[in-house]
Tab-separated table of C-alpha atoms in Angstrom:
chain	number	residue	atom	x	y	z
I	142	MET	CA	-31.848	-48.344	7.101
I	143	ASP	CA	-30.933	-44.965	5.654
I	144	ARG	CA	-27.359	-44.592	4.490
I	145	PRO	CA	-25.461	-41.647	5.951
I	146	GLU	CA	-24.681	-38.860	3.534
I	147	PRO	CA	-21.103	-38.921	2.235
I	148	VAL	CA	-18.777	-36.564	4.057
I	149	LYS	CA	-17.855	-33.481	2.053
I	150	ARG	CA	-14.255	-32.362	2.293
I	151	GLY	CA	-12.069	-29.509	1.128
I	152	THR	CA	-13.407	-27.266	-1.609
I	153	GLU	CA	-16.507	-29.444	-2.026
I	154	LEU	CA	-17.850	-27.840	1.144
I	155	ARG	CA	-17.640	-24.429	-0.531
I	156	CYS	CA	-18.715	-25.301	-4.099
I	157	PHE	CA	-22.225	-23.915	-4.436
I	158	ARG	CA	-22.664	-25.782	-7.718
I	159	CYS	CA	-22.283	-29.151	-5.967
I	160	ARG	CA	-24.370	-28.488	-2.872
I	161	PRO	CA	-28.149	-28.789	-3.236
I	162	ASP	CA	-28.636	-26.586	-0.160
I	163	VAL	CA	-26.661	-23.671	-1.640
I	164	ASP	CA	-27.671	-21.948	-4.882
I	165	ASN	CA	-25.439	-18.859	-4.840
I	166	PRO	CA	-21.798	-18.042	-4.110
I	167	THR	CA	-21.103	-17.167	-0.490
I	168	ASP	CA	-19.599	-13.932	-1.836
I	169	PRO	CA	-21.184	-13.145	-5.229
I	170	ALA	CA	-19.297	-9.849	-5.617
I	171	ALA	CA	-15.978	-11.665	-5.183
I	172	TYR	CA	-17.118	-14.299	-7.680
I	173	ALA	CA	-17.985	-11.643	-10.278
I	174	TYR	CA	-14.584	-9.989	-9.779
I	175	LEU	CA	-12.693	-13.290	-9.973
I	176	LEU	CA	-14.538	-14.291	-13.143
I	177	GLY	CA	-13.487	-11.004	-14.740
I	178	LEU	CA	-9.862	-11.605	-13.751
I	179	TYR	CA	-10.006	-15.164	-15.093
I	180	LEU	CA	-11.437	-14.112	-18.457
I	181	GLY	CA	-8.642	-11.581	-18.778
I	182	ASP	CA	-5.424	-13.066	-17.438
I	183	GLY	CA	-6.496	-16.417	-16.008
I	184	HIS	CA	-5.908	-20.014	-16.954
I	185	LEU	CA	-7.534	-23.141	-15.521
I	186	VAL	CA	-5.440	-26.286	-15.921
I	187	THR	CA	-7.581	-29.419	-15.739
I	188	THR	CA	-5.142	-32.001	-17.110
I	189	ALA	CA	-3.394	-32.566	-13.776
I	190	ARG	CA	-4.761	-34.758	-10.978
I	191	VAL	CA	-6.070	-31.666	-9.203
I	192	PRO	CA	-7.184	-28.672	-11.307
I	193	VAL	CA	-5.315	-25.438	-10.694
I	194	LEU	CA	-6.532	-21.905	-11.329
I	195	ARG	CA	-3.764	-19.449	-12.203
I	196	ILE	CA	-4.151	-15.721	-12.683
I	197	TYR	CA	-1.113	-13.698	-13.698
I	198	CYS	CA	-0.676	-10.232	-12.195
I	199	SER	CA	2.077	-7.749	-13.021
I	200	ASP	CA	4.686	-6.997	-10.368
I	201	ALA	CA	3.811	-3.335	-10.888
I	202	TRP	CA	0.437	-3.805	-9.167
I	203	PRO	CA	0.908	-5.356	-5.696
I	204	GLY	CA	-2.598	-4.293	-4.724
I	205	LEU	CA	-4.014	-6.308	-7.615
I	206	ILE	CA	-2.028	-9.372	-6.534
I	207	GLU	CA	-3.512	-9.084	-3.051
I	208	ALA	CA	-7.046	-8.493	-4.377
I	209	CYS	CA	-6.785	-11.601	-6.568
I	210	ASP	CA	-5.603	-13.675	-3.599
I	211	VAL	CA	-8.471	-12.411	-1.448
I	212	ALA	CA	-11.063	-13.132	-4.161
I	213	MET	CA	-9.854	-16.718	-4.647
I	214	ARG	CA	-10.170	-17.363	-0.915
I	215	ALA	CA	-13.600	-15.726	-0.753
I	216	VAL	CA	-14.950	-17.845	-3.620
I	217	LEU	CA	-13.472	-21.326	-3.093
I	218	ALA	CA	-9.785	-21.617	-2.201
I	219	THR	CA	-8.548	-22.956	1.109
I	220	LYS	CA	-4.950	-22.216	0.112
I	221	VAL	CA	-3.481	-19.726	-2.379
I	222	GLN	CA	0.078	-19.705	-3.657
I	223	ARG	CA	2.024	-16.855	-5.243
I	224	VAL	CA	4.615	-18.000	-7.766
I	225	GLN	CA	7.095	-15.378	-8.920
I	226	LYS	CA	7.678	-15.213	-12.667
I	227	GLN	CA	9.643	-12.734	-14.743
I	228	GLY	CA	7.798	-9.466	-14.322
I	229	CYS	CA	4.651	-11.011	-12.849
I	230	VAL	CA	3.229	-13.193	-10.113
I	231	GLY	CA	1.129	-16.271	-10.769
I	232	VAL	CA	-1.582	-16.301	-8.117
I	233	GLN	CA	-2.780	-19.894	-8.043
I	234	SER	CA	-5.026	-22.273	-6.175
I	235	TYR	CA	-5.506	-26.029	-6.504
I	236	GLY	CA	-9.050	-27.309	-6.157
I	237	ILE	CA	-11.125	-30.097	-7.661
I	238	HIS	CA	-14.147	-27.817	-7.898
I	239	TRP	CA	-12.694	-24.842	-9.786
I	240	PRO	CA	-14.063	-26.245	-13.093
I	241	CYS	CA	-17.555	-26.216	-11.560
I	242	LEU	CA	-17.339	-22.474	-10.987
I	243	LEU	CA	-15.473	-21.518	-14.182
I	244	PRO	CA	-17.265	-23.380	-16.982
I	245	GLN	CA	-15.635	-21.135	-19.596
I	246	HIS	CA	-12.452	-23.198	-19.329
I	247	GLY	CA	-11.425	-25.371	-22.256
I	248	PRO	CA	-8.536	-26.325	-24.513
I	249	GLY	CA	-6.763	-23.632	-26.487
I	250	ARG	CA	-6.749	-19.871	-26.188
I	251	LYS	CA	-9.879	-18.036	-25.129
I	252	HIS	CA	-10.121	-16.002	-28.330
I	253	GLU	CA	-10.092	-19.229	-30.370
I	254	ARG	CA	-13.145	-20.770	-28.698
I	255	PRO	CA	-16.606	-19.585	-27.625
I	256	ILE	CA	-16.876	-17.812	-24.265
I	257	VAL	CA	-20.530	-17.850	-23.196
I	258	LEU	CA	-22.112	-17.287	-19.791
I	259	THR	CA	-24.223	-20.069	-18.319
I	260	ASP	CA	-27.778	-19.472	-17.160
I	261	TRP	CA	-26.684	-19.464	-13.506
I	262	GLN	CA	-23.779	-17.043	-14.045
I	263	ARG	CA	-25.759	-14.339	-15.798
I	264	PRO	CA	-27.960	-13.329	-12.792
I	265	ILE	CA	-24.865	-13.066	-10.571
I	266	LEU	CA	-23.211	-10.640	-12.975
I	267	GLU	CA	-26.437	-8.717	-13.515
I	268	ASP	CA	-26.487	-8.088	-9.757
I	269	HIS	CA	-22.759	-7.247	-9.624
I	270	PRO	CA	-21.752	-5.736	-12.986
I	271	GLY	CA	-19.330	-3.290	-11.360
I	272	ASP	CA	-17.336	-6.077	-9.724
I	273	PHE	CA	-17.264	-8.021	-12.991
I	274	LEU	CA	-16.011	-4.960	-14.877
I	275	ARG	CA	-13.420	-4.325	-12.182
I	276	GLY	CA	-12.013	-7.801	-12.811
I	277	LEU	CA	-11.981	-7.294	-16.584
I	278	PHE	CA	-10.317	-3.861	-16.424
I	279	HIS	CA	-7.856	-4.948	-13.737
I	280	SER	CA	-6.705	-7.759	-16.020
I	281	ASP	CA	-6.928	-6.517	-19.603
I	282	GLY	CA	-7.690	-2.850	-19.093
I	283	CYS	CA	-6.202	0.356	-17.791
I	284	ARG	CA	-7.027	3.925	-16.807
I	285	THR	CA	-4.893	6.397	-18.717
I	286	VAL	CA	-4.575	10.124	-19.353
I	287	ASN	CA	-5.267	11.070	-22.946
I	288	ARG	CA	-3.703	14.200	-24.452
I	289	VAL	CA	-5.214	15.796	-27.532
I	290	THR	CA	-4.264	18.960	-29.420
I	291	THR	CA	-7.007	20.586	-31.486
I	292	ARG	CA	-6.491	23.908	-33.295
I	293	GLY	CA	-3.549	24.713	-31.097
I	294	ARG	CA	-5.383	24.014	-27.847
I	295	HIS	CA	-4.303	21.165	-25.559
I	296	TYR	CA	-6.822	18.950	-23.822
I	297	ILE	CA	-6.062	16.391	-21.129
I	298	TYR	CA	-8.690	13.944	-19.914
I	299	PRO	CA	-8.788	10.473	-18.303
I	300	ARG	CA	-10.168	7.469	-20.073
I	301	TYR	CA	-10.422	3.715	-19.662
I	302	MET	CA	-9.189	1.225	-22.244
I	303	PHE	CA	-10.029	-2.469	-22.476
I	304	VAL	CA	-8.182	-4.678	-24.955
I	305	ASN	CA	-9.002	-8.323	-25.648
I	306	GLU	CA	-8.708	-10.528	-28.722
I	307	SER	CA	-11.871	-12.495	-27.891
I	308	ALA	CA	-14.994	-11.029	-29.473
I	309	ASP	CA	-17.081	-12.876	-26.869
I	310	ILE	CA	-15.172	-11.425	-23.901
I	311	MET	CA	-15.323	-7.980	-25.503
I	312	GLY	CA	-19.067	-8.464	-25.822
I	313	LEU	CA	-19.340	-9.309	-22.121
I	314	CYS	CA	-17.446	-6.121	-21.260
I	315	GLN	CA	-19.836	-4.114	-23.432
I	316	TRP	CA	-22.799	-5.838	-21.785
I	317	GLY	CA	-21.512	-4.991	-18.310
I	318	LEU	CA	-20.994	-1.348	-19.274
I	319	ASP	CA	-24.505	-1.192	-20.733
I	320	LEU	CA	-25.942	-2.556	-17.472
I	321	LEU	CA	-24.424	0.433	-15.658
I	322	GLY	CA	-25.399	2.913	-18.385
I	323	ILE	CA	-21.746	3.664	-19.203
I	324	ALA	CA	-21.079	4.985	-22.712
I	325	TRP	CA	-18.314	3.233	-24.651
I	326	ARG	CA	-17.002	2.967	-28.185
I	327	MET	CA	-14.744	0.633	-30.110
I	328	ASN	CA	-11.647	2.537	-31.218
I	329	ARG	CA	-10.126	-0.589	-32.779
I	330	ARG	CA	-11.265	-4.097	-33.594
I	331	ASN	CA	-9.986	-5.417	-30.259
I	332	SER	CA	-10.006	-2.233	-28.180
I	333	LEU	CA	-12.794	-0.475	-26.280
I	334	SER	CA	-12.625	3.080	-24.924
I	335	VAL	CA	-14.613	4.824	-22.192
I	336	ALA	CA	-13.830	8.534	-22.451
I	337	ARG	CA	-16.915	10.663	-21.740
I	338	ARG	CA	-16.526	12.552	-18.471
I	339	ASP	CA	-19.684	11.148	-16.853
I	340	ALA	CA	-18.886	7.625	-18.059
I	341	VAL	CA	-15.347	7.771	-16.638
I	342	ALA	CA	-16.699	9.084	-13.333
I	343	THR	CA	-19.152	6.190	-13.101
I	344	LEU	CA	-16.486	3.631	-13.947
I	345	ASP	CA	-14.194	5.228	-11.359
I	346	ARG	CA	-16.736	4.341	-8.679
I	347	HIS	CA	-16.708	0.676	-9.700
I	348	VAL	CA	-13.186	0.077	-11.005
I	349	GLY	CA	-10.712	2.827	-10.245
I	350	PRO	CA	-7.012	2.698	-11.096
I	351	LYS	CA	-4.891	-0.374	-10.397
I	352	SER	CA	-2.698	-0.241	-7.322
């Protein structure tokens, strides 16, 4: 007599890594965006009974807080909490299956350990590099106005900056920009700049300013 299949509950129903009948996220664009946010300002705590994903968003960007909440729900979360901290909000969700979807988690700071994409993550980001970059720039990046004076003439132009201490995460940002044909340069060891007019225009279509 065949045994009935075990009943799946909670986030297990939505974890595409644990379901043989599902091989992709239900919302791959949201997954790419959430992964970018996590690599920037996220932290996955796995020492408690139930793992908790926390992403910290500045109070100055209420739109970002909402976008993070929406992405968590689209990817896995059944419930999302917002915990007020000094100057920021911790957007968090408890779920046993967050470690399945964020295999870059581990002990210590991200810049002190390897951050490498898995074979199943890479195709998702290749299909949605703009969403991945939006998550990275919304967490550890910004769109600014640069002012330069050359031979007495003043120039004002927009540019994007991305700052991260992890060489691996910086490399993933560079890879995503290359996929979209966006020119970039390293202006410091831990800082990347996108300043060419056409490159900024392209990134505007995918990222845009925080809100």
